JSON list of C-alpha atoms in Angstrom, two decimals:
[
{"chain": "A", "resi": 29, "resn": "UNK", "atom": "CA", "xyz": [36.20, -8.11, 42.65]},
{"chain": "A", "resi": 30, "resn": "UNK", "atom": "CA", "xyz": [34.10, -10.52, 44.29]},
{"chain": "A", "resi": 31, "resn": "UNK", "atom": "CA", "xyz": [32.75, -13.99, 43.08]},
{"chain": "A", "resi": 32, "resn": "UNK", "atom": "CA", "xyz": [29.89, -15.78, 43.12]},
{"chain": "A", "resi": 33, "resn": "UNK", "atom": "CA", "xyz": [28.87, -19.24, 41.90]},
{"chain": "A", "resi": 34, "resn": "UNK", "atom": "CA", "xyz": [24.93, -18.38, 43.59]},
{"chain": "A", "resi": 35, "resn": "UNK", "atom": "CA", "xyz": [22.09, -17.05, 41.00]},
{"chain": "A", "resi": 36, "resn": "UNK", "atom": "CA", "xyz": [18.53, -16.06, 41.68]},
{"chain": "A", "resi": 37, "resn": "UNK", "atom": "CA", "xyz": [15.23, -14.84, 39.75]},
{"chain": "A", "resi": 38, "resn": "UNK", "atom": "CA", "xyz": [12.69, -12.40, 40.53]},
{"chain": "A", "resi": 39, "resn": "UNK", "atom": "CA", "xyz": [10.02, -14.29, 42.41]},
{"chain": "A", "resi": 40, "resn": "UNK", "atom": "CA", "xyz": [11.25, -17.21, 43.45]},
{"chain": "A", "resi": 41, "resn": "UNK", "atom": "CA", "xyz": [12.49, -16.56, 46.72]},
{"chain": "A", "resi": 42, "resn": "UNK", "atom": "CA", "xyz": [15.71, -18.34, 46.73]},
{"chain": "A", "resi": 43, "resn": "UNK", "atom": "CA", "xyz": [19.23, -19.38, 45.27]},
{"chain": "A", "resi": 44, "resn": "UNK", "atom": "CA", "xyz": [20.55, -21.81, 43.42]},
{"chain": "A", "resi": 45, "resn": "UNK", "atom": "CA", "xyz": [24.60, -22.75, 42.55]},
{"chain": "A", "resi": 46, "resn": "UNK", "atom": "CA", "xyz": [25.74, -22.69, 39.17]},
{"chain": "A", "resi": 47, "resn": "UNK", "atom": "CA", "xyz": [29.18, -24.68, 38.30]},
{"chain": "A", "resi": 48, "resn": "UNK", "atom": "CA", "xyz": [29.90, -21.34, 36.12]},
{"chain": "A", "resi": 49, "resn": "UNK", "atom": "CA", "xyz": [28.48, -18.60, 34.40]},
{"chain": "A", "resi": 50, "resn": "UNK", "atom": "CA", "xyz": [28.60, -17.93, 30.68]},
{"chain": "A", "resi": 51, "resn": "UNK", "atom": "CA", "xyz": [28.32, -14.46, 28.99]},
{"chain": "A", "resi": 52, "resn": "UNK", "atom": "CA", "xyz": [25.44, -12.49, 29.70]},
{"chain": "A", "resi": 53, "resn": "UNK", "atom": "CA", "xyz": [22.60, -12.57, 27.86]},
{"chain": "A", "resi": 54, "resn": "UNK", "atom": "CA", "xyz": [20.33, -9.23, 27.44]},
{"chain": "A", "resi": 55, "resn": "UNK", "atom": "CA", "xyz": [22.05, -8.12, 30.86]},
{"chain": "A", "resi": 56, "resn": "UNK", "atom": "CA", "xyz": [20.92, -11.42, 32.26]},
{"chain": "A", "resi": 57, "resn": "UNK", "atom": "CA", "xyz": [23.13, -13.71, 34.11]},
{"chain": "A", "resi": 58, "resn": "UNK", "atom": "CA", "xyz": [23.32, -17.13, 31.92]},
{"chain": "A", "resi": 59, "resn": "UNK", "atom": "CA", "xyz": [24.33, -20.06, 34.62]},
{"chain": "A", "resi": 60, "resn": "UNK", "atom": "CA", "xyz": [25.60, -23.29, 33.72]},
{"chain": "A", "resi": 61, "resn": "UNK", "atom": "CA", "xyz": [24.42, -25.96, 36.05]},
{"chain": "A", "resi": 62, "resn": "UNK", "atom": "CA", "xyz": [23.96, -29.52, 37.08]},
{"chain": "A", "resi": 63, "resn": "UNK", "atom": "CA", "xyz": [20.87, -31.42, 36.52]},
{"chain": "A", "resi": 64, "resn": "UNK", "atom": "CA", "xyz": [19.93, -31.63, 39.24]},
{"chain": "A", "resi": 65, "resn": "UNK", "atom": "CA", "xyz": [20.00, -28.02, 40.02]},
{"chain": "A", "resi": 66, "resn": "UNK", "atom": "CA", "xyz": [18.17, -27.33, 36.72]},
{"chain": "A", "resi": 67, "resn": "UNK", "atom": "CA", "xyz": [15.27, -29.82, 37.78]},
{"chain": "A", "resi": 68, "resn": "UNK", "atom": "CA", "xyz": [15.36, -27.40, 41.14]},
{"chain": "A", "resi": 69, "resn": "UNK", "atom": "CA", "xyz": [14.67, -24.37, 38.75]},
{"chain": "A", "resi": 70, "resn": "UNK", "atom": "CA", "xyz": [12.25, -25.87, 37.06]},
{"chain": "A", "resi": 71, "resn": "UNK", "atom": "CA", "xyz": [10.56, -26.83, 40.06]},
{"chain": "A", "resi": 72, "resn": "UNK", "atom": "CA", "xyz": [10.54, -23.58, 41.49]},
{"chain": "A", "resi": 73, "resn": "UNK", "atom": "CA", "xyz": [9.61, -21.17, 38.68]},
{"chain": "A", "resi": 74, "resn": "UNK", "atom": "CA", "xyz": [6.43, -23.83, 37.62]},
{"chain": "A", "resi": 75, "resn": "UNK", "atom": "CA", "xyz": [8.11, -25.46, 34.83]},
{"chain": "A", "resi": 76, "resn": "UNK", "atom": "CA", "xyz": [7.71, -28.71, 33.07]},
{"chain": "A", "resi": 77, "resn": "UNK", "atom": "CA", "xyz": [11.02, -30.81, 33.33]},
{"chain": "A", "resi": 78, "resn": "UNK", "atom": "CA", "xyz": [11.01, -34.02, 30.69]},
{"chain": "A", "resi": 79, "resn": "UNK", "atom": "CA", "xyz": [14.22, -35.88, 29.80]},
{"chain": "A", "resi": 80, "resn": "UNK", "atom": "CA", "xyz": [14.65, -37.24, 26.30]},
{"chain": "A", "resi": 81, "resn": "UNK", "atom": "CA", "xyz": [17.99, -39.23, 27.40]},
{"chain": "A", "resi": 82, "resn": "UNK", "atom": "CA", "xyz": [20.39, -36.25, 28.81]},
{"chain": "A", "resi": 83, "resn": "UNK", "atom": "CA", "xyz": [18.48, -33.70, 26.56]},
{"chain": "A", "resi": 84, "resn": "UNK", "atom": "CA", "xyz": [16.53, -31.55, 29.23]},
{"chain": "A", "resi": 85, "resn": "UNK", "atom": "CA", "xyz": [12.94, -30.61, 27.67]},
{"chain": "A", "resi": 86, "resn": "UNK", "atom": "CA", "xyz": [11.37, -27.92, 29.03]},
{"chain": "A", "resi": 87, "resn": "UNK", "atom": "CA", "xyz": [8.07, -26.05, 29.56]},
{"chain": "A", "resi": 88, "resn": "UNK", "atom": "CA", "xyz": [4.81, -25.66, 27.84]},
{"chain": "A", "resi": 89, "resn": "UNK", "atom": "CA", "xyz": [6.72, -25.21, 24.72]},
{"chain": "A", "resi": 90, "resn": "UNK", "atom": "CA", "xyz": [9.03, -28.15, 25.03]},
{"chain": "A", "resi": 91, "resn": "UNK", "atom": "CA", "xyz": [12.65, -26.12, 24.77]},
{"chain": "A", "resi": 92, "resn": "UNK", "atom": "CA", "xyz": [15.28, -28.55, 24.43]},
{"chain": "A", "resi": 93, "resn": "UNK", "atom": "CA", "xyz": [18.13, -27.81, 26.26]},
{"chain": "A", "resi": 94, "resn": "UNK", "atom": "CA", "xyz": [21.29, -30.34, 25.69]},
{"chain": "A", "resi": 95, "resn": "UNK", "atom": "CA", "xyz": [23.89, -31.21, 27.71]},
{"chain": "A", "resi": 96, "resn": "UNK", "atom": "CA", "xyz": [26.61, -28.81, 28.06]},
{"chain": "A", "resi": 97, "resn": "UNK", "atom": "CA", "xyz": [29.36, -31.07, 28.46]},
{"chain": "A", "resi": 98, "resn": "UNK", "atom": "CA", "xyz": [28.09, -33.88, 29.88]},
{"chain": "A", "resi": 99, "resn": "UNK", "atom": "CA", "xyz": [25.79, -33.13, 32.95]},
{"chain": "A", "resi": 100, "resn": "UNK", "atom": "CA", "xyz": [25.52, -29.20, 32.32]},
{"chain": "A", "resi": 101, "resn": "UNK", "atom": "CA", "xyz": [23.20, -27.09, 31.03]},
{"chain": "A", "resi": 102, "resn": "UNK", "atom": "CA", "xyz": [22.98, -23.64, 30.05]},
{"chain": "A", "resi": 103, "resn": "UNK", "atom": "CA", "xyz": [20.17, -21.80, 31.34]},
{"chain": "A", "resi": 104, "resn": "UNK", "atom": "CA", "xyz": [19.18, -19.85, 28.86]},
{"chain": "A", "resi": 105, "resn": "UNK", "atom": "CA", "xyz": [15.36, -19.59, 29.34]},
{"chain": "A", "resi": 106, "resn": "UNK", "atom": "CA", "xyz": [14.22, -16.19, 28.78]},
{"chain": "A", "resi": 107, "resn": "UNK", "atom": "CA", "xyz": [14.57, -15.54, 32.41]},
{"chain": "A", "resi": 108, "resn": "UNK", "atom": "CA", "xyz": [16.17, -12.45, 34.08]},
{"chain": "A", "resi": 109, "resn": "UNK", "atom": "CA", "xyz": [18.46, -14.53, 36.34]},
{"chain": "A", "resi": 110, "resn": "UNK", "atom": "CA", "xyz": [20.60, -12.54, 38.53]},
{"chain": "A", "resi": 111, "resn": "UNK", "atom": "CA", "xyz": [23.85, -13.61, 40.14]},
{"chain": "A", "resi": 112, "resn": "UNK", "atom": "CA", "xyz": [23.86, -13.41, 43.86]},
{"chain": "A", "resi": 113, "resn": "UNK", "atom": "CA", "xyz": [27.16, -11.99, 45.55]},
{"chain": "A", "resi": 114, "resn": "UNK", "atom": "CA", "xyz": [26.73, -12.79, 49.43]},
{"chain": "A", "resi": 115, "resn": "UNK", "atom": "CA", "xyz": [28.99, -10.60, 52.01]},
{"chain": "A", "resi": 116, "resn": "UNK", "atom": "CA", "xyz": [30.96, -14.27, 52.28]},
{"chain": "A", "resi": 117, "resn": "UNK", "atom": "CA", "xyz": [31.03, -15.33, 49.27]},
{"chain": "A", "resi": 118, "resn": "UNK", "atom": "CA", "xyz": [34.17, -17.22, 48.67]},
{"chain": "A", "resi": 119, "resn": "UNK", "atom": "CA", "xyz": [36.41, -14.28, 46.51]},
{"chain": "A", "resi": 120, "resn": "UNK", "atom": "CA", "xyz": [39.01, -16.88, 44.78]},
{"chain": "A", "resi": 121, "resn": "UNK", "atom": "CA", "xyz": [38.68, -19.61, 42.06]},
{"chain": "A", "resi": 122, "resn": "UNK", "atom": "CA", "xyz": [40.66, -22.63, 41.43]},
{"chain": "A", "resi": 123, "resn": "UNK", "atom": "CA", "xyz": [41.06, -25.51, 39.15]},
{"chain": "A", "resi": 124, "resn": "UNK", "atom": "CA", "xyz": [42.04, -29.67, 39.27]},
{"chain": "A", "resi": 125, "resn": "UNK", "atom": "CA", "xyz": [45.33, -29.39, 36.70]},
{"chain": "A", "resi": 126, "resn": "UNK", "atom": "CA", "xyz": [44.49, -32.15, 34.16]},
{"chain": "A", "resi": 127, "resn": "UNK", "atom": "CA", "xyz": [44.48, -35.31, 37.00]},
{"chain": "A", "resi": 128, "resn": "UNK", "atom": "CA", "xyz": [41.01, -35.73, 36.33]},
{"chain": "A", "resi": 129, "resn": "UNK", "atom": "CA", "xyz": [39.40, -35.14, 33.03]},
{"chain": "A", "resi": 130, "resn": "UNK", "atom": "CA", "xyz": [37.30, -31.70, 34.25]},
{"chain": "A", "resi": 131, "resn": "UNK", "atom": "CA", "xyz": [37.40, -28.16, 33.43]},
{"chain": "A", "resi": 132, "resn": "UNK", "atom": "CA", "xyz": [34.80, -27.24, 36.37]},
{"chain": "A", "resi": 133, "resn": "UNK", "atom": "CA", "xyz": [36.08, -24.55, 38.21]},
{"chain": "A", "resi": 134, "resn": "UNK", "atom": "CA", "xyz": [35.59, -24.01, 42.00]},
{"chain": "A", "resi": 135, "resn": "UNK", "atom": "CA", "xyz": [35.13, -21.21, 44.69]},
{"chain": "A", "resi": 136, "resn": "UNK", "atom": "CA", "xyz": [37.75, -20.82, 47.50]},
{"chain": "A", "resi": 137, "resn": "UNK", "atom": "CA", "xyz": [38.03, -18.39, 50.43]},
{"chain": "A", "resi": 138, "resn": "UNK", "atom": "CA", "xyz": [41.71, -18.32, 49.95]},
{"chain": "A", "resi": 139, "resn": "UNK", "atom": "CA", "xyz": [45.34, -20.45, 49.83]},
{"chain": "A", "resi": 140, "resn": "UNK", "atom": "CA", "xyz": [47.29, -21.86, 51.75]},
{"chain": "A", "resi": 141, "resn": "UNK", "atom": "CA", "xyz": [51.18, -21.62, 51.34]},
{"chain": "A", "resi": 142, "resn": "UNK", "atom": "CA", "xyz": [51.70, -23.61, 47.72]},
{"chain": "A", "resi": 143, "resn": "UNK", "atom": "CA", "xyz": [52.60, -27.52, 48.03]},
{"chain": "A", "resi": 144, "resn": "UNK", "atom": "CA", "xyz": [54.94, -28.47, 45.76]},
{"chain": "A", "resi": 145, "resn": "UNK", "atom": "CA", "xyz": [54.15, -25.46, 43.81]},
{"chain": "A", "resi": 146, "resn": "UNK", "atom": "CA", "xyz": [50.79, -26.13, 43.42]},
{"chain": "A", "resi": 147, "resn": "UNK", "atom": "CA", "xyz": [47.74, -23.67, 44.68]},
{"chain": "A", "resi": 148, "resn": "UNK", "atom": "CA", "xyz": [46.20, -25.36, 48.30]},
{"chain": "A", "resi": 149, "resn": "UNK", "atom": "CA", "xyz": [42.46, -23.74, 47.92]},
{"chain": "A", "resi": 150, "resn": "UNK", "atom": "CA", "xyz": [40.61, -23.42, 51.84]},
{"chain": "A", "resi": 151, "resn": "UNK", "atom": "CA", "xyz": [36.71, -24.56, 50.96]},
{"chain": "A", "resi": 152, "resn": "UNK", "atom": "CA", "xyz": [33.42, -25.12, 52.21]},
{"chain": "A", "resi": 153, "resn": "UNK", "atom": "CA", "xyz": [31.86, -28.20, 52.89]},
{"chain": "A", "resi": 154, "resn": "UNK", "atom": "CA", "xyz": [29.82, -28.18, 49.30]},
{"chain": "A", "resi": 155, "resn": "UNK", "atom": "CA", "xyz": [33.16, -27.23, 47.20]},
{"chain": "A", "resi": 156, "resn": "UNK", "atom": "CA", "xyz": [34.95, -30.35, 48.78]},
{"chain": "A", "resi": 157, "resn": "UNK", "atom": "CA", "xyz": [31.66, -32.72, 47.99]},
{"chain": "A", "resi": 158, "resn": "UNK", "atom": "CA", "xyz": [32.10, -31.42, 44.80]},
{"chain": "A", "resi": 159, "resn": "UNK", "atom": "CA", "xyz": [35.98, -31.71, 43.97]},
{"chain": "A", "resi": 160, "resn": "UNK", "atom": "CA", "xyz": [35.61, -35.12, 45.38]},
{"chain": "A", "resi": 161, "resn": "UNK", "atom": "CA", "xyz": [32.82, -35.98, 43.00]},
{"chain": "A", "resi": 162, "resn": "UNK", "atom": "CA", "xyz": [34.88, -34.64, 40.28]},
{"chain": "A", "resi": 163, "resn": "UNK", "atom": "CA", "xyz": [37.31, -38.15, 40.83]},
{"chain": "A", "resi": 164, "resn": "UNK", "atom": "CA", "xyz": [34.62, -40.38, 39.60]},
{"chain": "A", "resi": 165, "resn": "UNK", "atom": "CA", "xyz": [34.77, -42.73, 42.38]},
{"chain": "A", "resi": 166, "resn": "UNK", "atom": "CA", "xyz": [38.52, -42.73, 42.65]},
{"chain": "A", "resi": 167, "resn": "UNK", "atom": "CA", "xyz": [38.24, -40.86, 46.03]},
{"chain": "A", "resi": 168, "resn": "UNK", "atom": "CA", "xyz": [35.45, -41.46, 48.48]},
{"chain": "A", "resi": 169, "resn": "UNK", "atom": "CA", "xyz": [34.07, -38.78, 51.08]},
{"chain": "A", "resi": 170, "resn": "UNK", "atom": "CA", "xyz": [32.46, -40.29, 53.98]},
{"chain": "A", "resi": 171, "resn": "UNK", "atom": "CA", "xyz": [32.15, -38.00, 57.75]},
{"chain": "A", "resi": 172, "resn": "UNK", "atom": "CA", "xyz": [33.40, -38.52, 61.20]},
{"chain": "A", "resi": 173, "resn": "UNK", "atom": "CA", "xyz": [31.58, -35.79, 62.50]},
{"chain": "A", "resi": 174, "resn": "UNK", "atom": "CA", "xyz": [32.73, -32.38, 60.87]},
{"chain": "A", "resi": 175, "resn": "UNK", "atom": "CA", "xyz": [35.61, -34.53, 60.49]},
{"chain": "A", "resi": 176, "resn": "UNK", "atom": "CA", "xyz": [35.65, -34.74, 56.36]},
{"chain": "A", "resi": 177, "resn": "UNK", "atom": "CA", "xyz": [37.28, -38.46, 55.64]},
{"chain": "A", "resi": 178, "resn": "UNK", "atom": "CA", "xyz": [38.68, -38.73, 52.26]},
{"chain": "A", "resi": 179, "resn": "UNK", "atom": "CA", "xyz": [39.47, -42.30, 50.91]},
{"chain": "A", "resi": 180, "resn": "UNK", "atom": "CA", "xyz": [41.63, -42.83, 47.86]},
{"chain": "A", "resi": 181, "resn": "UNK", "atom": "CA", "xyz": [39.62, -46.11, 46.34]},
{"chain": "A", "resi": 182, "resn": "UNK", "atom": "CA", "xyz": [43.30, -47.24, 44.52]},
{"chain": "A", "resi": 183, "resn": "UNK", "atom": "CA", "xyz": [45.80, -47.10, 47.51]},
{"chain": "A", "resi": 184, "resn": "UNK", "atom": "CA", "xyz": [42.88, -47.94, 50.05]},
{"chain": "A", "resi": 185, "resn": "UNK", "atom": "CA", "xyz": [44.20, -44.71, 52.15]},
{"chain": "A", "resi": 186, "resn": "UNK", "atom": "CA", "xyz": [42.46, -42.31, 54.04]},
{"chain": "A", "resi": 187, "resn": "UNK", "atom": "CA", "xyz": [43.30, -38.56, 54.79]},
{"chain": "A", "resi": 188, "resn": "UNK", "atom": "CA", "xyz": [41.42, -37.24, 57.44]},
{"chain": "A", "resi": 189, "resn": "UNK", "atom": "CA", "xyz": [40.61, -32.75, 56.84]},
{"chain": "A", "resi": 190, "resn": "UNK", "atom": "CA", "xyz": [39.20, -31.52, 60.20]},
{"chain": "A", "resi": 191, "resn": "UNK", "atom": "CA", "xyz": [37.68, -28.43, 59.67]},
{"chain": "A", "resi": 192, "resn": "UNK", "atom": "CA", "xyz": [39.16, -24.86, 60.58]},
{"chain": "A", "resi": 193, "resn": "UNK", "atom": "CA", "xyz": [37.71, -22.23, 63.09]},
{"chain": "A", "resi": 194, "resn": "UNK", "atom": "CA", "xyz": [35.60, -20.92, 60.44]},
{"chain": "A", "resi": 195, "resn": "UNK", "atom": "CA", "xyz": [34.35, -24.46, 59.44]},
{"chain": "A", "resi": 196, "resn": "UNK", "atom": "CA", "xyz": [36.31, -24.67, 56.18]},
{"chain": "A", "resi": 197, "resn": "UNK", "atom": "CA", "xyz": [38.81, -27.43, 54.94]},
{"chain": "A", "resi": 198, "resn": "UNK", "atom": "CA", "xyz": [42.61, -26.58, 53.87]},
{"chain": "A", "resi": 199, "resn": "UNK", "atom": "CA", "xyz": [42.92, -29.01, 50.87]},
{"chain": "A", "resi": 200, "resn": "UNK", "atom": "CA", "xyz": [46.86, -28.82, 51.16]},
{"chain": "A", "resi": 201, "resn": "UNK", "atom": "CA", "xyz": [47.00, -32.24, 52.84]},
{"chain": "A", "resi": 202, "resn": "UNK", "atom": "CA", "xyz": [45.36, -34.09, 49.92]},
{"chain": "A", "resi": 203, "resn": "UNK", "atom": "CA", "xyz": [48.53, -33.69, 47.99]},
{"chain": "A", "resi": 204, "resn": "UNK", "atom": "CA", "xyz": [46.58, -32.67, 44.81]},
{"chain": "A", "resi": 205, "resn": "UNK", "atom": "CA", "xyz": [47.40, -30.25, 41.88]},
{"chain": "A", "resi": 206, "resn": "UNK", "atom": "CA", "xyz": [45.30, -27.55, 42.14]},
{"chain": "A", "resi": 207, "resn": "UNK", "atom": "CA", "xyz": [45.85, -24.69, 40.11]},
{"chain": "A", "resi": 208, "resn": "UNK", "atom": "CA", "xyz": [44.58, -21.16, 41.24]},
{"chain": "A", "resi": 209, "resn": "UNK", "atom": "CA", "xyz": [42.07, -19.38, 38.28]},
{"chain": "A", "resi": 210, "resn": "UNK", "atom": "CA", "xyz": [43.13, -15.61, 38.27]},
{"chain": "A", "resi": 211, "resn": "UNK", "atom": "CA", "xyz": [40.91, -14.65, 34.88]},
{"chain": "A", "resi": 212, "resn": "UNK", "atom": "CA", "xyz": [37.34, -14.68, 34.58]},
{"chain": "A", "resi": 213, "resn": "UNK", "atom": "CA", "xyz": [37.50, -14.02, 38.11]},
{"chain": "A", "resi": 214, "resn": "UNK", "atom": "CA", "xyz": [33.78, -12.06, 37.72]}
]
């Protein structure tokens, strides 16, 4: 079965990525997103975006939608919003086991051989901007040309992930416990 992390709506023309999808609602996909990719719905389907702290309100009739954990939100606006399965969209999911304190869960186009026993995801460019976001500062990502540089802040060392043939980054040299998601693989 293939996976998707994209979502659309009728009318607007484009995609968005969700961190994860909750149970349907009506037949509708229900995304769970970032802020910022919530104020990018908003934007696009005409919607009024307020914040009252990091309560999103929204609309004409001022929904409230609150933050699900912290910097997610459920999109459960009466839309019909319909997942979006690409021909190369990444078919695998993985996890960060307990390093960081996360449950997001990430897209992968496959494994390398396990390090250490732990799962060695192969990602695009916007998976490994977001696992490194998920260290809050602990690892920096900075480029030297597709050349992704990642900086552990603590032990003020760099490991350097050159891309593969098909542009994507083997995570096994970070050293990191990665775990690979087998349910809720929808």
């Amino acid at each position: 079965m293939s996976s998707s992390a994209q979502f659309t709506v009728a009318g607007a023309d484009q995609t968005w990525t969700a961190v994860e999808f909750t149970d349907p609602w009506e037949g509708w996909a229900v995304p769970i997103v970032t802020a910022d990719t919530l104020a990018a719905v908003c934007s696009a389907l005409g919607l009024a975006l307020q914040w009252d702290k990091d309560t999103a309100v929204i609309g004409d009739e001022f929904e409230r939608v609150g933050a699900y954990p912290e910097n997610r939100y459920v999109l459960e606006l009466g839309r019909p919003f319909e997942r979006v399965f690409p021909d190369d969209a990444p078919p695998h999911r993985f996890s960060m086991d307990g390093w960081y304190d996360t449950t997001d869960l990430y897209f992968c186009y496959g494994f390398d051989a396990p390090w250490n026993g732990w799962a060695t995801p192969i990602v695009d460019r916007e998976t490994l901007e977001r696992v490194i976001a998920t260290t809050e500062g602990g690892h920096t990502l900075s480029w030297n040309g597709d050349t992704a540089l990642v900086h552990h802040v603590e032990l003020d060392e760099t490991t350097p992930l050159a891309p593969d043939t098909d542009g994507r980054f083997h995570l096994r040299d970070l050293g990191w416990t990665f775990d690979e998601v087998t349910e809720r693989n929808s």
